[in-house]
Each structure stands twice: as structure tokens, then as C-alpha cells.
Short mmCIF file of C-alpha atoms in Angstrom, two decimals:
data_model
loop_
_atom_site.label_atom_id
_atom_site.label_comp_id
_atom_site.label_asym_id
_atom_site.label_seq_id
_atom_site.Cartn_x
_atom_site.Cartn_y
_atom_site.Cartn_z
CA UNK I 213 46.00 257.17 169.20
CA UNK I 214 43.24 255.38 170.99
CA UNK I 215 43.26 253.95 174.79
CA UNK I 216 41.56 250.58 175.62
CA UNK I 217 40.42 251.22 178.88
CA UNK I 218 38.78 248.47 181.33
CA UNK I 219 39.20 246.01 178.70
CA UNK I 220 38.65 242.48 178.33
CA UNK I 221 42.62 241.41 178.04
CA UNK I 222 43.35 242.06 181.33
CA UNK I 223 39.74 242.27 183.09
CA UNK I 224 40.49 243.88 185.98
CA UNK I 225 37.85 242.67 189.08
CA UNK I 226 39.28 244.12 191.69
CA UNK I 227 40.68 248.10 190.44
CA UNK I 228 37.29 249.47 191.08
CA UNK I 229 38.85 251.64 193.59
CA UNK I 230 38.86 255.64 192.32
CA UNK I 231 42.69 256.01 193.07
CA UNK I 232 43.18 253.30 189.65
CA UNK I 233 40.51 255.56 187.97
CA UNK I 234 42.82 258.16 188.63
CA UNK I 235 46.22 256.26 187.75
CA UNK I 236 45.01 255.35 184.38
CA UNK I 237 44.04 258.86 183.48
CA UNK I 238 47.05 259.89 184.52
CA UNK I 239 48.79 257.55 182.14
CA UNK I 240 46.66 258.64 179.41
CA UNK I 241 47.26 261.86 179.70
CA UNK I 242 50.91 261.51 179.80
CA UNK I 243 51.22 259.11 176.74
CA UNK I 244 49.26 261.98 175.08
CA UNK I 245 46.49 259.69 173.89
CA UNK I 246 43.25 261.70 172.27
CA UNK I 247 40.57 258.93 171.91
CA UNK I 248 39.89 256.47 174.93
CA UNK I 249 37.37 253.29 174.23
CA UNK I 250 35.91 251.84 177.51
CA UNK I 251 35.13 248.41 177.73
CA UNK I 252 32.74 246.49 180.41
CA UNK I 253 34.83 243.87 181.24
CA UNK I 254 36.27 245.12 184.46
CA UNK I 255 35.93 246.97 187.59
CA UNK I 256 35.85 250.11 186.12
CA UNK I 257 32.51 251.02 184.75
CA UNK I 258 31.82 254.67 186.50
CA UNK I 259 31.41 256.77 183.46
CA UNK I 260 31.00 260.00 185.05
CA UNK I 261 34.12 259.17 187.21
CA UNK I 262 35.90 258.84 184.43
CA UNK I 263 34.64 261.92 182.90
CA UNK I 264 35.31 263.59 186.61
CA UNK I 265 38.92 262.75 185.98
CA UNK I 266 39.12 263.31 182.76
CA UNK I 267 38.27 266.80 182.75
CA UNK I 268 40.13 267.09 185.89
CA UNK I 269 43.50 266.07 185.04
CA UNK I 270 45.41 268.56 182.62
CA UNK I 271 47.23 267.27 179.06
CA UNK I 272 50.77 267.04 179.27
CA UNK I 273 51.20 266.17 175.62
CA UNK I 274 49.20 266.43 172.64
CA UNK I 275 45.44 267.74 172.93
CA UNK I 276 43.22 268.54 175.70
CA UNK I 277 40.08 266.61 174.62
CA UNK I 278 39.26 263.34 174.90
CA UNK I 279 37.09 261.17 172.64
CA UNK I 280 35.17 258.68 174.91
CA UNK I 281 33.84 255.34 173.62
CA UNK I 282 31.27 253.71 176.16
CA UNK I 283 31.91 250.27 175.33
CA UNK I 284 28.88 248.48 177.20
CA UNK I 285 27.70 246.46 174.58
CA UNK I 286 24.05 247.94 175.25
CA UNK I 287 23.50 245.87 178.52
CA UNK I 288 26.21 246.37 181.35
CA UNK I 289 25.11 249.48 183.13
CA UNK I 290 25.82 252.25 182.76
CA UNK I 291 25.34 251.96 179.29
CA UNK I 292 21.98 254.51 178.29
CA UNK I 293 22.16 258.10 178.37
CA UNK I 294 19.66 260.66 179.64
CA UNK I 295 18.23 263.76 177.14
CA UNK I 296 20.56 265.87 179.48
CA UNK I 297 22.97 263.30 181.24
CA UNK I 298 26.15 261.27 178.82
CA UNK I 299 29.79 261.62 180.27
CA UNK I 300 30.98 259.93 176.49
CA UNK I 301 30.69 260.76 173.42
CA UNK I 302 29.32 257.49 171.75
CA UNK I 303 27.88 254.24 172.82
CA UNK I 304 28.08 250.47 171.79
CA UNK I 305 24.51 249.57 171.77
CA UNK I 306 25.24 246.06 171.32
CA UNK I 307 27.57 243.23 171.28
CA UNK I 308 30.36 242.48 168.91
CA UNK I 309 30.09 243.05 165.15
CA UNK I 310 30.72 240.22 162.84
CA UNK I 311 31.57 239.93 159.15
CA UNK I 312 28.16 238.87 157.92
CA UNK I 313 25.28 240.31 156.95
CA UNK I 314 22.89 238.70 159.48
CA UNK I 315 24.99 240.61 162.28
CA UNK I 316 25.47 243.60 161.04
CA UNK I 317 21.56 243.70 160.42
CA UNK I 318 21.08 242.86 164.07
CA UNK I 319 24.08 245.39 165.58
CA UNK I 320 21.72 248.04 163.21
CA UNK I 321 18.31 246.95 164.89
CA UNK I 322 19.85 247.41 168.18
CA UNK I 323 20.15 251.54 167.51
CA UNK I 324 16.56 251.34 167.06
CA UNK I 325 15.60 251.72 171.07
CA UNK I 326 17.81 254.42 171.89
CA UNK I 327 17.38 256.31 168.15
CA UNK I 328 13.63 255.89 168.97
CA UNK I 329 13.59 257.60 172.02
CA UNK I 330 16.06 260.30 170.68
CA UNK I 331 18.68 259.31 173.41
CA UNK I 332 21.39 259.24 169.88
CA UNK I 333 22.35 263.29 169.61
CA UNK I 334 24.97 265.21 168.51
CA UNK I 335 28.36 264.41 171.31
CA UNK I 336 26.49 261.56 172.54
CA UNK I 337 25.93 258.57 169.33
CA UNK I 338 24.40 255.48 169.66
CA UNK I 339 27.12 253.15 168.29
CA UNK I 340 26.00 249.84 166.69
CA UNK I 341 30.08 249.04 166.69
CA UNK I 342 33.15 249.61 164.19
CA UNK I 343 32.40 248.67 160.08
CA UNK I 344 32.40 245.77 158.32
CA UNK I 345 33.32 246.95 155.41
CA UNK I 346 36.52 245.02 153.46
CA UNK I 347 37.14 243.18 156.30
CA UNK I 348 37.54 239.51 154.61
CA UNK I 349 37.59 237.19 158.02
CA UNK I 350 37.48 238.30 161.70
CA UNK I 351 38.33 235.99 165.12
CA UNK I 352 34.86 234.74 164.90
CA UNK I 353 34.48 231.19 163.29
CA UNK I 354 32.76 231.08 159.66
CA UNK I 355 33.25 235.25 159.01
CA UNK I 356 33.57 235.22 155.22
CA UNK I 357 33.07 238.98 154.87
CA UNK I 358 30.22 241.18 152.83
CA UNK I 359 29.36 241.11 149.44
CA UNK I 360 29.84 244.99 147.57
CA UNK I 361 26.03 244.44 147.84
CA UNK I 362 26.02 244.14 151.21
CA UNK I 363 28.71 246.35 151.95
CA UNK I 364 27.03 249.22 150.51
CA UNK I 365 24.05 248.52 152.37
CA UNK I 366 25.72 248.38 155.54
CA UNK I 367 27.79 251.77 155.30
CA UNK I 368 24.59 253.54 154.30
CA UNK I 369 22.66 252.11 157.07
CA UNK I 370 25.03 253.46 159.37
CA UNK I 371 24.97 256.89 157.93
CA UNK I 372 21.57 257.01 158.07
CA UNK I 373 21.61 256.09 161.94
CA UNK I 374 24.19 258.62 162.71
CA UNK I 375 26.03 255.54 164.02
CA UNK I 376 30.13 256.51 163.77
CA UNK I 377 31.68 255.41 160.94
CA UNK I 378 34.58 253.08 162.31
CA UNK I 379 36.94 251.55 159.87
CA UNK I 380 37.98 248.02 160.80
CA UNK I 381 39.71 246.55 157.74
CA UNK I 382 43.39 246.22 155.93
CA UNK I 383 44.27 249.90 154.68
CA UNK I 384 47.35 248.54 153.44
CA UNK I 385 45.32 245.93 150.93
CA UNK I 386 45.07 248.11 147.94
CA UNK I 387 42.98 245.36 146.15
CA UNK I 388 40.44 245.75 149.27
CA UNK I 389 41.15 249.20 149.09
CA UNK I 390 40.16 249.58 145.56
CA UNK I 391 37.09 247.89 145.94
CA UNK I 392 35.50 250.03 148.68
CA UNK I 393 36.53 252.98 147.75
CA UNK I 394 33.78 253.98 145.83
CA UNK I 395 31.39 253.28 149.45
CA UNK I 396 33.50 255.24 151.07
CA UNK I 397 34.37 258.56 149.72
CA UNK I 398 30.38 258.38 148.59
CA UNK I 399 29.85 262.20 149.32
CA UNK I 400 26.37 262.13 149.31
CA UNK I 401 26.33 259.44 152.32
CA UNK I 402 28.80 261.24 153.99
CA UNK I 403 26.75 264.24 153.89
CA UNK I 404 24.04 262.07 155.69
CA UNK I 405 25.82 261.07 158.08
CA UNK I 406 26.98 264.39 159.32
CA UNK I 407 23.28 266.30 159.07
CA UNK I 408 21.41 266.24 161.71
CA UNK I 409 18.02 267.88 162.08
CA UNK I 410 16.86 266.74 165.35
CA UNK I 411 16.85 263.15 165.03
CA UNK I 412 19.53 261.03 164.54
CA UNK I 413 17.76 258.02 162.08
CA UNK I 414 15.84 254.82 161.74
CA UNK I 415 12.87 253.36 160.43
CA UNK I 416 10.14 255.40 159.24
CA UNK I 417 7.53 252.65 157.63
CA UNK I 418 7.17 248.93 159.02
CA UNK I 419 5.83 246.21 156.88
CA UNK I 420 2.62 244.47 157.99
CA UNK I 421 3.62 241.04 157.23
CA UNK I 422 7.08 239.41 157.29
CA UNK I 423 8.56 237.85 154.28
CA UNK I 424 10.66 235.07 154.04
CA UNK I 425 13.40 234.46 151.29
CA UNK I 426 14.71 230.68 149.99
CA UNK I 427 17.14 230.11 147.97
CA UNK I 428 18.75 227.20 146.28
CA UNK I 429 22.13 226.49 144.48
#
């Protein structure tokens, strides 16, 4: 189970004191959570302090290891690791993804400035936000979901760049599950996602000229 800290619902601006960090960590340990999404909306943005307190506070229930997401959107510091410093397990490289193919591609491209410098590596993955596979609508106006072809491309791209594969669809909708299960259960893609040979994946060739597509009803 996950805990959403420093989140955008509460958006606390006056809780940057260390005691508030420590209180949240104690509560998280007492409730047995084993993952923590740390947003950038409030005052508690010191990722090193979060990491130090998590490690110093023993688990009272559940697992001792905590999976931490740095959800600073690739813009609010600290959002970028170094080759030797990364006090989180994965980090957002963009704003929220939407259930449109244009948004998916935009978020995908946000990873490349990190992977291109080899700053996405085991234990510190660049994350283009959750998957929109099987998502038919979202809180954003105008989102209608992806086609099956777009869904395959989306899932494959996340696997190639080693972005964590976080699902966000409704698993109780069996019609959706039947439609996307061949994509989610593709063993070759999952093997690519889990493989690492010193580079997390990214563009290997770029067209010299742009291509403009047009469509008509």
C-alpha cells in the first residue's frame, strides 16, 4: 500500500520544519505502508531528509524497505539525481500524463534528457508517469483514451526506456481487461523492461527532416 506525502490536496506550505517530516515518517511506519509518493506541492521537498528519516525509523509493521517516488515533475528541486546520489527509487520527469496520445508522447520525451546522460539506472529510474493503458477517461476535459494501436505503442515505449510500469486503469472492468491483457502480459516487452545493460533505453536515430501528417474525415 502507498502513502501520498507532501501532496497537492493538502498542499501544506508551512510544514517545512524537520519535526513535520519526522511525524509523517513515524505515521507511515506505524500504518505499515511500504511505498511513498512524495509530491512537490507542499514545503517538504528535502528528499535527502526524507531518505535519512525513513532509514532511521524502524518499521513497526509491514516491510522495512520503502519504495520512494520523487514526484517533483522534473521541475521542482531536487528532481535530478547524479551518478552517485539518488535518495529515491524513481523520479517523475514531467507533469501529469493524460489519456491522449499527444500527452503520452510528450511525457515520453521528457525522459530523454535524463537517460541521455545515463541518469536513469537500477534503483533510480526516470519515470514518465503512470500508464494510460486501458484508461478511457480522466479528470482532464477532453481525454477519451487511447486506441489499441496507441496503447501498444505506449506500453512498449515505457518498457524500452525502463520507466516503471504503474497501471492506472479500472481492473474491475472486464471488458477493458480483456482488451488490454495481451499488451500487459507480453513477456517479450516485460523482459525488455526488466533488462539493463548499462543504459535505460532511448532514441537511437532521429530523422533529418520533420514529417507532417494530415487527416480528413
